Amino acid sequence: MSFLTTSDVTKLSILSKRFFSLWASFPVIDLHQQQTFAPTHQATNAFLDHVHNSVRLRGKDIVLSEFRLNANLQGIFADERFDFAILFALANGVKCMELNLGFAEYLLPAQFASESIHVLRLQGLKLDLLNLIQVCPSLRTVSLTSCVINPQDIKVSSKTLTEIQLRSCGVRSVKINAPNLHLFLFDSGNEITNPKPCQIDVLQCQNLICLSLNNVINGRDDWIEEHVYSLSKLKTFILNGCQDIERIKVWNDKLERVEFSNCHVLTSIQLKATSLESFVYESAHWDRVCNITFLASKCIKHLSITKGAAFTDQWLEAQLAKMTSLKKLRLETCYSLRKIKVFHEKLERLELYGCYGLVEADINTPQLVSFKYHGKIIKVVKMVTKSNCTATLSMEPRITYDNESFCRWYKMLSFFGYCKALKLICSTHMEVMIPELLRERLVSPLYDLQNLEIEINSLEKIDKDLVDSLLWLSPLPKTLHIFSGPPSTLQMIIKFVYSDMIEEEEEDKNPFCCASKPIKCWKHHLKSLEIQSSDVSPNSGSIELQKYFLTNAKIPIRFVSA
């Protein structure tokens, strides 16, 4: 209802008095400039008129639960119409107020005060945070983004606050005494190369559960260690873009989640957290060496390493032996890996992205249900997974059909025939157009695969030659799903239903097909076939595809628009 203009409300109210009563008493006011007015100075002025009129028509005795306003007020520091709307919301007991004013420096009205407000999310305002907390004694959540805070040295004391988030607010120091605070997030902003120092002290927030720091400089090497060790109830610690710490010890037995990313000078991490379940590390650069030591790791369930130059085959194998509870492992752009052995009885998800130094993988993971790989063709020594495992493969550089390259890809692909489903991501359709000569000489590498999915970037049409090649790769599928990557929406799903091939009495519809091959293809014992296509126009190749299946399947085909 908040999206209606004043004119629309007037027109609808003439037609229905009940509508006006419902609109005027609706407990949420949600006003967005971009959804109703263009982002120009003239339009901004019209939008402020709309805000004022929309609020003025509301009932004076309603109880508001939320007041949300999104507008670009850059260059506007005060406006009576906007102040009227804010004070109206406060006077009517609003519980949650969200004001997103872009990169403005709008001044809150001097009368801003509320006994009822619990949540305050502000962007693009100029304010005194200490005074704001004092005049809103029931405040629980404060989130400030791109706000000008005076004074820049923040000292906050509150018994009601449970969450504080400060993003791009340019403060010099933050000291908080809030015994019920559960979450503190600080982000100094986009000054990655030259961030301003900020002294942060939340040691008196002894019930803090989540501490997240982004792009910070404090000036002391031990300030993070002191906080993590002293906050006895801390469960989540996130450090991103720290500029001044080379070595860090994280010792806290209550910690469950730890993340380090883009810490430019960090060379050593030592963790002693007996309850740790998730550890994520992303280096600032692929050749940055950072030694990570886990003093207690048996509870870790999720391990993610990105751009880790120090992580060798031996390091990985040693960590996997200790992490007996591990369920998800993700390795990205770890160029030091060469021949990995992933032996783990509980691992369920394995992801390898852009580890271009990798040449060999030996994987024995009987509980694995998801495997994702992006990189060069590698030698697979072993691939032990659960029977319902789904795999995704994306090769770089793209697949070619010279003898050596195709032979290596063929051998790698054959290890995924036992998966429940396989997805291949290709740059062009030529990557899966297997030459006829190779098809005649070789056995299909995916003869046991039930579900094959092909994603091809910028696919223009799905023709019979493409489908025929894919049905050589996987000759007995239950589903064949072909689709183009974004922005195209082209896709086709082909569903195959077979009769029981054990029945000796059933006549083979294609007795001369596959006569010299050990494995029979989809053309034999086919019971029904359904094709769902997003494009059934003549130029899409659908007519040729129908003829192809009618000729080879020799059964009626159901062709429907997806």
Coordinates of C-alpha atoms in Angstrom, one line a residue:
M1 CA 0.0 0.0 0.0
S2 CA 2.9 2.4 0.7
F3 CA 3.8 2.3 -3.0
L4 CA 0.6 4.2 -4.0
T5 CA 0.9 7.9 -4.8
T6 CA -1.2 10.4 -3.1
S7 CA -3.3 10.8 -6.3
D8 CA -3.9 7.1 -6.4
V9 CA -5.0 7.0 -2.8
T10 CA -7.4 9.9 -3.4
K11 CA -8.9 8.2 -6.4
L12 CA -9.3 4.8 -4.7
S13 CA -10.7 6.4 -1.6
I14 CA -13.4 8.1 -3.6
L15 CA -14.4 4.7 -4.9
S16 CA -14.1 2.9 -1.5
K17 CA -14.2 4.5 1.9
R18 CA -13.2 1.1 3.4
F19 CA -10.0 1.1 1.3
F20 CA -9.0 4.5 2.7
S21 CA -9.6 3.3 6.2
L22 CA -7.4 0.3 5.6
W23 CA -4.7 2.3 4.0
A24 CA -4.7 5.0 6.7
S25 CA -4.4 2.4 9.5
F26 CA -1.8 0.2 7.8
P27 CA 1.0 -0.2 10.3
V28 CA 3.9 0.0 7.8
I29 CA 5.0 3.0 5.8
D30 CA 7.4 2.1 3.0
L31 CA 8.4 4.9 0.6
H32 CA 11.0 4.5 -2.2
Q33 CA 12.0 7.4 -4.5
Q34 CA 13.4 5.2 -7.2
Q35 CA 10.1 3.2 -7.5
T36 CA 7.9 6.3 -7.9
F37 CA 10.1 9.2 -9.0
A38 CA 13.2 9.7 -11.2
P39 CA 16.5 10.6 -9.4
T40 CA 16.5 14.3 -10.3
H41 CA 16.4 17.4 -8.2
Q42 CA 12.9 18.3 -9.4
A43 CA 11.8 14.7 -8.8
T44 CA 13.3 14.7 -5.3
N45 CA 11.3 17.7 -4.4
A46 CA 8.1 16.0 -5.7
F47 CA 9.0 12.9 -3.8
L48 CA 9.3 14.9 -0.5
D49 CA 5.8 16.3 -1.2
H50 CA 4.6 12.8 -1.7
V51 CA 6.2 11.7 1.7
H52 CA 4.6 14.6 3.5
N53 CA 1.1 14.1 2.0
S54 CA 1.2 10.4 2.4
V55 CA 2.0 10.7 6.1
R56 CA -0.4 13.6 6.6
L57 CA -3.3 11.4 5.4
R58 CA -2.6 8.7 7.9
G59 CA -4.6 8.3 11.0
K60 CA -3.3 10.1 14.1
D61 CA -4.0 7.2 16.5
I62 CA -2.4 4.3 14.5
V63 CA 0.4 2.3 15.9
L64 CA 3.3 1.9 13.4
S65 CA 5.5 -1.1 13.4
E66 CA 7.9 0.0 10.6
F67 CA 8.8 3.2 8.8
R68 CA 11.1 2.7 5.8
L69 CA 12.3 5.4 3.4
N70 CA 14.7 5.1 0.5
A71 CA 15.7 8.3 -1.3
N72 CA 18.7 10.3 -2.7
L73 CA 18.8 13.4 -0.6
Q74 CA 22.4 14.3 -1.4
G75 CA 22.9 18.1 -1.0
I76 CA 19.9 18.4 1.3
F77 CA 20.7 18.9 5.0
A78 CA 17.2 19.6 6.3
D79 CA 13.6 19.6 5.1
E80 CA 10.4 20.3 7.0
R81 CA 8.4 17.8 5.0
F82 CA 10.8 14.9 5.8
D83 CA 11.2 16.0 9.4
F84 CA 7.4 15.9 9.7
A85 CA 7.3 12.3 8.5
I86 CA 10.1 11.2 10.9
L87 CA 8.4 12.8 13.9
F88 CA 5.0 11.4 12.9
A89 CA 6.5 7.9 12.9
L90 CA 8.1 8.5 16.3
A91 CA 4.9 9.9 17.8
N92 CA 3.0 6.9 16.7
G93 CA 5.2 4.4 18.4
V94 CA 7.2 3.0 15.5
K95 CA 9.3 0.0 16.4
C96 CA 11.7 -0.1 13.4
M97 CA 12.9 2.8 11.4
E98 CA 15.1 2.5 8.3
L99 CA 16.3 5.7 6.5
N100 CA 18.5 5.2 3.4
L101 CA 19.4 8.6 2.0
G102 CA 22.3 7.7 -0.1
F103 CA 25.5 9.8 0.4
A104 CA 23.7 12.7 2.0
E105 CA 24.5 14.4 5.3
Y106 CA 21.0 14.9 6.5
L107 CA 20.5 16.2 10.0
L108 CA 18.1 14.4 12.2
P109 CA 15.4 16.7 13.7
A110 CA 16.4 18.1 17.1
Q111 CA 13.1 16.6 18.6
F112 CA 14.2 13.0 17.6
A113 CA 13.4 10.9 20.6
S114 CA 11.4 7.7 21.2
E115 CA 10.6 5.3 24.1
S116 CA 9.3 2.6 21.7
I117 CA 11.9 2.3 18.9
H118 CA 13.9 -0.9 18.9
V119 CA 15.6 -1.0 15.5
L120 CA 17.3 2.0 13.8
R121 CA 19.1 1.6 10.4
L122 CA 20.4 4.8 9.0
Q123 CA 22.4 5.7 5.9
G124 CA 23.5 9.2 4.8
L125 CA 22.8 11.1 8.0
K126 CA 24.7 13.4 10.3
L127 CA 24.2 12.6 14.0
D128 CA 25.5 12.3 17.6
L129 CA 25.4 8.6 18.3
L130 CA 25.8 8.9 22.1
N131 CA 22.9 11.4 22.3
L132 CA 20.8 9.1 19.9
I133 CA 21.2 6.1 22.2
Q134 CA 20.3 8.2 25.3
V135 CA 17.0 9.6 23.8
C136 CA 16.0 6.1 22.6
P137 CA 16.3 4.1 25.8
S138 CA 14.6 0.9 24.3
L139 CA 17.0 0.7 21.3
R140 CA 18.3 -2.8 20.6
T141 CA 19.7 -2.6 17.1
V142 CA 21.8 0.3 15.6
S143 CA 23.1 0.1 12.0
L144 CA 24.8 3.2 10.6
T145 CA 26.2 3.3 7.0
S146 CA 28.0 6.3 5.4
C147 CA 26.9 8.5 8.3
V148 CA 28.8 11.5 9.7
I149 CA 29.1 10.8 13.4
N150 CA 30.1 13.6 15.9
P151 CA 32.1 13.3 17.9
Q152 CA 34.4 10.9 16.0
D153 CA 35.5 9.3 19.3
I154 CA 32.5 7.0 20.2
K155 CA 31.9 5.9 23.7
V156 CA 28.6 4.0 24.1
S157 CA 27.1 2.6 27.3
S158 CA 23.8 0.7 27.1
K159 CA 22.0 -2.1 28.8
T160 CA 19.5 -2.7 25.9
L161 CA 21.7 -2.7 22.8
T162 CA 22.1 -6.2 21.3
E163 CA 23.5 -5.3 17.9
I164 CA 25.8 -2.5 16.5
Q165 CA 26.9 -2.1 12.9
L166 CA 29.1 0.7 11.7
R167 CA 30.0 1.0 8.0
S168 CA 32.0 3.8 6.4
C169 CA 31.4 6.2 9.2
G170 CA 34.9 7.7 9.5
V171 CA 35.3 7.4 13.3
R172 CA 38.6 7.6 15.2
S173 CA 37.8 5.3 18.1
V174 CA 35.0 3.0 19.3
K175 CA 34.6 2.0 22.9
I176 CA 31.4 0.1 23.9
N177 CA 30.1 -1.0 27.3
A178 CA 27.0 -3.0 26.5
P179 CA 26.6 -6.2 28.6
N180 CA 23.8 -7.5 26.3
L181 CA 25.5 -6.8 23.0
H182 CA 25.5 -10.0 20.8
L183 CA 26.9 -8.6 17.5
F184 CA 29.4 -5.9 16.7
L185 CA 30.3 -5.2 13.0
F186 CA 32.8 -2.5 12.0
D187 CA 33.7 -1.7 8.4
S188 CA 36.0 1.3 7.8
G189 CA 34.8 1.6 4.2
N190 CA 36.5 1.5 0.8
E191 CA 39.9 3.0 1.7
I192 CA 41.6 -0.3 1.2
T193 CA 45.0 1.0 0.2
N194 CA 45.1 3.7 2.9
P195 CA 42.5 3.1 5.7
K196 CA 42.4 5.4 8.6
P197 CA 43.4 4.0 12.0
C198 CA 40.5 3.3 14.4
Q199 CA 40.9 2.1 18.0
I200 CA 38.2 -0.5 18.8
D201 CA 37.5 -1.7 22.3
V202 CA 34.5 -4.0 23.0
L203 CA 36.1 -5.9 25.9
Q204 CA 33.3 -4.9 28.2
C205 CA 30.7 -6.6 26.0
Q206 CA 31.1 -10.0 27.7
N207 CA 28.0 -11.5 26.0
L208 CA 29.3 -10.8 22.5
I209 CA 28.7 -13.7 20.2
C210 CA 29.7 -12.3 16.8
L211 CA 32.7 -9.9 16.1
S212 CA 33.2 -8.8 12.5
L213 CA 36.0 -6.4 11.5
N214 CA 36.6 -5.2 8.0
N215 CA 39.6 -3.1 6.7
V216 CA 40.8 -2.0 10.1
I217 CA 44.1 -0.6 11.5
N218 CA 44.4 -0.4 15.2
G219 CA 48.1 0.2 15.9
R220 CA 48.6 -2.7 18.3
D221 CA 49.7 -6.2 17.3
D222 CA 47.9 -8.0 20.1
W223 CA 44.5 -6.2 20.3
I224 CA 42.7 -8.8 18.3
E225 CA 44.2 -11.7 20.3
E226 CA 43.2 -9.9 23.5
H227 CA 39.6 -9.5 22.3
V228 CA 39.1 -13.0 21.0
Y229 CA 40.7 -14.5 24.2
S230 CA 38.8 -12.3 26.6
L231 CA 35.3 -12.5 25.0
S232 CA 34.4 -15.9 26.6
K233 CA 31.0 -16.3 24.7
L234 CA 32.3 -15.4 21.3
K235 CA 31.2 -17.9 18.6
T236 CA 31.9 -16.1 15.3
F237 CA 35.0 -14.1 14.5
I238 CA 35.5 -12.5 11.0
L239 CA 38.6 -10.4 10.0
N240 CA 38.7 -9.0 6.5
G241 CA 41.3 -6.6 5.1
C242 CA 43.3 -6.1 8.3
Q243 CA 46.3 -4.0 7.4
D244 CA 48.7 -4.1 10.3
I245 CA 48.9 -7.6 11.8
E246 CA 51.5 -10.1 10.7
R247 CA 50.9 -12.9 13.3
I248 CA 47.8 -13.8 15.2
K249 CA 46.8 -16.3 17.8
V250 CA 43.1 -17.2 18.0
W251 CA 42.5 -19.0 21.3
N252 CA 38.9 -19.4 22.4
D253 CA 37.2 -22.7 23.1
K254 CA 33.7 -21.3 22.4
L255 CA 34.5 -20.2 18.8
E256 CA 32.6 -22.1 16.2
R257 CA 33.3 -20.0 13.0
V258 CA 36.5 -18.1 12.0
E259 CA 37.2 -16.2 8.8
F260 CA 40.3 -14.4 7.5
S261 CA 40.3 -12.7 4.2
N262 CA 42.5 -10.2 2.4
C263 CA 44.8 -9.5 5.3
H264 CA 47.8 -8.1 3.3
V265 CA 50.6 -8.6 5.8
L266 CA 49.4 -11.7 7.7
T267 CA 52.0 -14.5 7.6
S268 CA 51.0 -16.7 10.5
I269 CA 47.7 -17.9 12.1
Q270 CA 47.6 -20.2 15.1
L271 CA 44.2 -21.5 16.1
K272 CA 43.3 -23.2 19.4
A273 CA 39.5 -23.5 19.4
T274 CA 38.2 -26.9 20.4
S275 CA 34.6 -26.1 19.3
L276 CA 35.6 -24.7 15.8
E277 CA 33.3 -25.9 13.1
S278 CA 34.0 -23.6 10.2
F279 CA 37.3 -22.0 9.0
V280 CA 37.6 -19.8 5.9
Y281 CA 40.8 -18.3 4.7
E282 CA 41.3 -16.1 1.6
S283 CA 44.7 -14.6 0.9
A284 CA 45.1 -11.0 -0.4
H285 CA 47.3 -12.4 -3.2
W286 CA 47.9 -15.9 -4.6
D287 CA 51.7 -15.9 -3.8
R288 CA 51.2 -14.6 -0.2
V289 CA 52.5 -17.3 2.2
C290 CA 50.6 -17.6 5.4
N291 CA 51.2 -20.6 7.7
I292 CA 48.1 -21.9 9.4
T293 CA 48.4 -24.1 12.4
F294 CA 45.4 -25.9 13.9
L295 CA 46.1 -26.9 17.5
A296 CA 42.6 -28.5 17.8
S297 CA 40.7 -29.3 14.7
K298 CA 38.6 -32.5 15.2
C299 CA 35.3 -30.6 15.3
I300 CA 35.9 -28.7 12.0
K301 CA 33.1 -29.4 9.5
H302 CA 33.8 -26.8 6.9
L303 CA 37.2 -25.8 5.5
S304 CA 37.7 -23.3 2.7
I305 CA 41.1 -22.1 1.5
T306 CA 41.4 -19.5 -1.3
K307 CA 44.7 -18.3 -2.8
G308 CA 46.8 -20.2 -0.4
A309 CA 50.4 -20.4 -1.5
A310 CA 51.6 -22.3 1.6
F311 CA 49.1 -25.2 1.2
T312 CA 50.9 -28.2 -0.3
D313 CA 49.8 -31.8 -0.9
Q314 CA 51.4 -32.8 2.4
W315 CA 49.8 -30.0 4.4
L316 CA 46.4 -30.9 3.1
E317 CA 46.8 -34.6 3.7
A318 CA 47.9 -34.0 7.3
Q319 CA 45.0 -31.7 8.0
L320 CA 42.4 -34.1 6.6
A321 CA 43.7 -36.8 8.9
K322 CA 43.1 -34.6 11.9
M323 CA 39.8 -33.1 10.8
T324 CA 37.7 -36.2 11.5
S325 CA 34.4 -34.4 11.4
L326 CA 35.0 -32.6 8.1
K327 CA 32.0 -32.5 5.8
K328 CA 32.8 -29.7 3.3
L329 CA 36.2 -28.9 1.7
R330 CA 36.7 -26.0 -0.8
L331 CA 40.1 -25.2 -2.3
E332 CA 40.4 -22.3 -4.8
T333 CA 43.4 -21.0 -6.7
C334 CA 45.8 -23.0 -4.5
Y335 CA 48.6 -23.2 -7.0
S336 CA 51.0 -25.2 -4.8
L337 CA 48.8 -28.3 -5.0
R338 CA 50.1 -30.9 -7.3
K339 CA 49.0 -34.5 -6.5
I340 CA 46.3 -34.4 -3.8
K341 CA 45.0 -37.3 -1.8
V342 CA 41.5 -36.8 -0.3
F343 CA 40.8 -39.8 1.9
H344 CA 38.0 -39.1 4.3
E345 CA 35.1 -41.2 5.6
K346 CA 32.7 -38.3 6.4
L347 CA 33.4 -35.7 3.7
E348 CA 30.2 -34.9 1.8
R349 CA 31.1 -31.9 -0.4
L350 CA 34.4 -31.3 -2.3
E351 CA 35.0 -28.2 -4.4
L352 CA 38.2 -27.6 -6.4
Y353 CA 38.4 -24.3 -8.3
G354 CA 41.2 -22.9 -10.4
C355 CA 44.0 -25.0 -8.8
Y356 CA 46.0 -24.9 -12.0
G357 CA 49.1 -26.6 -10.7
L358 CA 47.0 -29.7 -9.9
V359 CA 47.9 -32.7 -12.1
E360 CA 46.5 -35.7 -10.1
A361 CA 43.7 -36.4 -7.7
D362 CA 43.1 -39.5 -5.6
I363 CA 39.7 -39.3 -4.0
N364 CA 38.3 -41.8 -1.6
T365 CA 35.2 -40.3 0.0
P366 CA 32.4 -42.9 0.5
Q367 CA 30.0 -40.2 1.8
L368 CA 30.6 -37.6 -0.9
V369 CA 27.3 -36.3 -2.4
S370 CA 28.6 -33.3 -4.3
F371 CA 31.8 -32.7 -6.3
K372 CA 32.6 -29.5 -8.2
Y373 CA 35.7 -29.0 -10.3
H374 CA 36.9 -26.1 -12.4
G375 CA 40.4 -26.2 -13.9
K376 CA 42.7 -28.1 -16.3
I377 CA 42.2 -31.8 -17.2
I378 CA 43.8 -33.9 -14.5
K379 CA 44.6 -37.5 -13.9
V380 CA 42.0 -39.1 -11.6
V381 CA 43.5 -42.1 -9.8
K382 CA 40.4 -43.0 -7.8
M383 CA 36.9 -41.5 -7.4
V384 CA 35.0 -43.2 -4.6
T385 CA 31.7 -41.4 -3.8
K386 CA 28.2 -42.1 -2.6
S387 CA 25.8 -43.6 -5.2
N388 CA 23.7 -40.4 -5.2
C389 CA 26.7 -38.1 -5.8
T390 CA 26.2 -35.2 -8.2
A391 CA 29.3 -33.8 -10.0
T392 CA 30.0 -30.5 -11.9
L393 CA 32.9 -30.2 -14.3
S394 CA 34.2 -27.1 -16.0
M395 CA 37.4 -27.3 -18.0
E396 CA 39.8 -24.5 -18.7
P397 CA 41.2 -24.1 -21.3
R398 CA 38.4 -25.5 -23.3
I399 CA 38.4 -29.1 -24.5
T400 CA 39.9 -29.9 -27.9
Y401 CA 40.0 -33.2 -29.8
D402 CA 43.7 -33.7 -30.5
N403 CA 44.8 -37.2 -29.5
E404 CA 46.6 -36.4 -26.2
S405 CA 44.1 -33.9 -24.9
F406 CA 41.0 -35.9 -25.7
C407 CA 42.5 -39.1 -24.3
R408 CA 43.2 -37.4 -20.9
W409 CA 39.7 -35.9 -20.9
Y410 CA 38.1 -39.2 -21.8
K411 CA 39.8 -41.0 -19.0
M412 CA 38.9 -38.3 -16.5
L413 CA 35.3 -38.3 -17.6
S414 CA 34.9 -42.1 -17.2
F415 CA 35.3 -41.7 -13.4
F416 CA 32.0 -39.9 -13.2
G417 CA 29.8 -42.4 -15.0
Y418 CA 28.6 -43.8 -11.7
C419 CA 27.3 -40.5 -10.3
K420 CA 23.6 -39.9 -10.0
A421 CA 24.0 -36.7 -12.1
L422 CA 26.8 -35.0 -14.0
K423 CA 26.8 -31.3 -15.1
L424 CA 29.3 -30.2 -17.8
I425 CA 29.9 -26.4 -18.2
C426 CA 31.3 -25.5 -21.6
S427 CA 32.3 -22.3 -23.4
T428 CA 31.0 -23.5 -26.8
H429 CA 28.9 -26.4 -28.1
M430 CA 32.0 -27.6 -30.0
E431 CA 33.5 -28.9 -26.7
V432 CA 30.9 -31.7 -26.6
M433 CA 30.7 -32.4 -30.3
I434 CA 32.6 -35.7 -30.4
P435 CA 34.0 -36.5 -33.8
E436 CA 32.4 -39.5 -35.5
L437 CA 35.7 -41.4 -35.9
L438 CA 36.2 -41.3 -32.1
R439 CA 32.7 -42.5 -31.4
E440 CA 33.2 -45.5 -33.6
R441 CA 36.4 -46.5 -32.0
L442 CA 35.7 -45.9 -28.3
V443 CA 33.1 -47.0 -25.7
S444 CA 31.0 -44.3 -24.2
P445 CA 32.7 -43.0 -21.1
L446 CA 29.4 -42.4 -19.2
Y447 CA 27.4 -45.5 -20.0
D448 CA 26.0 -45.8 -16.5
L449 CA 25.1 -42.2 -16.0
Q450 CA 21.4 -41.5 -15.5
N451 CA 21.2 -37.7 -15.6
L452 CA 23.4 -35.5 -17.8
E453 CA 23.2 -31.7 -17.7
I454 CA 25.0 -29.5 -20.2
E455 CA 25.4 -25.7 -19.8
I456 CA 26.8 -24.0 -22.9
N457 CA 27.6 -20.3 -22.9
S458 CA 25.8 -18.3 -25.6
L459 CA 24.1 -21.4 -27.1
E460 CA 22.0 -20.3 -30.1
K461 CA 20.1 -23.4 -30.8
I462 CA 19.8 -27.1 -29.8
D463 CA 20.1 -29.3 -32.9
K464 CA 20.2 -33.0 -33.6
D465 CA 24.0 -33.1 -34.1
L466 CA 24.5 -31.8 -30.6
V467 CA 22.0 -34.1 -29.0
D468 CA 23.4 -37.1 -31.0
S469 CA 26.9 -36.4 -29.6
L470 CA 25.6 -36.1 -26.1
L471 CA 23.8 -39.4 -26.4
W472 CA 27.1 -41.0 -27.3
L473 CA 28.7 -39.6 -24.1
S474 CA 25.8 -40.9 -22.0
P475 CA 24.0 -43.6 -24.1
L476 CA 21.4 -44.6 -21.5
P477 CA 20.2 -41.5 -19.7
K478 CA 17.0 -40.9 -17.9
T479 CA 17.2 -37.2 -18.5
L480 CA 19.3 -35.0 -20.8
H481 CA 19.1 -31.4 -19.9
I482 CA 20.7 -28.8 -22.3
F483 CA 20.6 -25.1 -21.6
S484 CA 22.4 -21.9 -22.4
G485 CA 24.2 -19.7 -19.9
P486 CA 22.8 -16.3 -19.1
P487 CA 21.4 -14.0 -20.4
S488 CA 19.8 -16.6 -22.8
T489 CA 16.9 -18.7 -21.5
L490 CA 17.2 -21.4 -24.1
Q491 CA 16.8 -24.9 -22.7
M492 CA 15.7 -28.4 -23.5
I493 CA 14.9 -31.4 -21.2
I494 CA 14.6 -34.8 -22.8
K495 CA 13.2 -37.6 -20.7
F496 CA 13.7 -41.3 -21.5
V497 CA 11.7 -44.1 -20.2
Y498 CA 12.9 -47.7 -20.9
S499 CA 11.1 -51.0 -20.6
D500 CA 12.6 -53.7 -18.5
M501 CA 15.6 -54.9 -20.6
I502 CA 15.9 -58.1 -18.6
E503 CA 12.8 -59.4 -20.3
E504 CA 14.0 -61.8 -23.0
E505 CA 10.7 -61.9 -24.8
E506 CA 10.8 -58.2 -25.7
E507 CA 11.8 -57.6 -29.2
D508 CA 14.7 -55.2 -29.9
K509 CA 13.5 -52.3 -32.0
N510 CA 17.0 -51.7 -33.4
P511 CA 18.6 -55.2 -33.8
F512 CA 21.4 -53.9 -36.1
C513 CA 22.3 -50.9 -33.9
C514 CA 25.3 -51.4 -31.5
A515 CA 25.7 -55.0 -32.8
S516 CA 29.5 -54.8 -32.5
K517 CA 29.6 -52.9 -29.3
P518 CA 29.5 -54.2 -25.7
I519 CA 27.0 -51.6 -24.5
K520 CA 23.6 -50.9 -26.2
C521 CA 22.4 -47.3 -26.5
W522 CA 19.1 -45.5 -25.8
K523 CA 17.5 -46.7 -29.1
H524 CA 16.9 -50.2 -27.7
H525 CA 13.9 -51.0 -25.4
L526 CA 12.8 -47.4 -25.3
K527 CA 9.2 -47.2 -24.0
S528 CA 8.5 -43.4 -24.1
L529 CA 10.2 -40.1 -24.9
E530 CA 9.3 -36.6 -23.9
I531 CA 11.0 -33.4 -25.0
Q532 CA 10.4 -30.1 -23.2
S533 CA 11.8 -27.1 -25.1
S534 CA 11.8 -23.4 -24.4
D535 CA 11.9 -22.7 -28.2
V536 CA 9.7 -24.6 -30.6
S537 CA 10.1 -22.3 -33.6
P538 CA 11.3 -23.8 -36.9
N539 CA 14.7 -22.0 -36.7
S540 CA 15.4 -23.6 -33.3
G541 CA 16.1 -27.0 -34.9
S542 CA 13.1 -28.6 -33.1
I543 CA 11.7 -30.0 -36.4
E544 CA 14.9 -31.7 -37.3
L545 CA 15.2 -33.0 -33.7
Q546 CA 11.7 -34.5 -33.9
K547 CA 12.6 -36.3 -37.1
Y548 CA 15.8 -37.5 -35.6
F549 CA 14.0 -39.2 -32.6
L550 CA 11.1 -40.5 -34.7
T551 CA 13.7 -42.2 -37.0
N552 CA 15.8 -43.7 -34.3
A553 CA 13.4 -44.3 -31.5
K554 CA 10.5 -45.7 -33.7
I555 CA 7.9 -44.7 -31.0
P556 CA 5.6 -41.8 -30.6
I557 CA 7.2 -38.7 -29.1
R558 CA 5.7 -36.1 -26.8
F559 CA 6.9 -32.7 -27.6
V560 CA 5.9 -29.9 -25.3
S561 CA 6.8 -26.2 -24.7
A562 CA 8.7 -25.7 -21.5

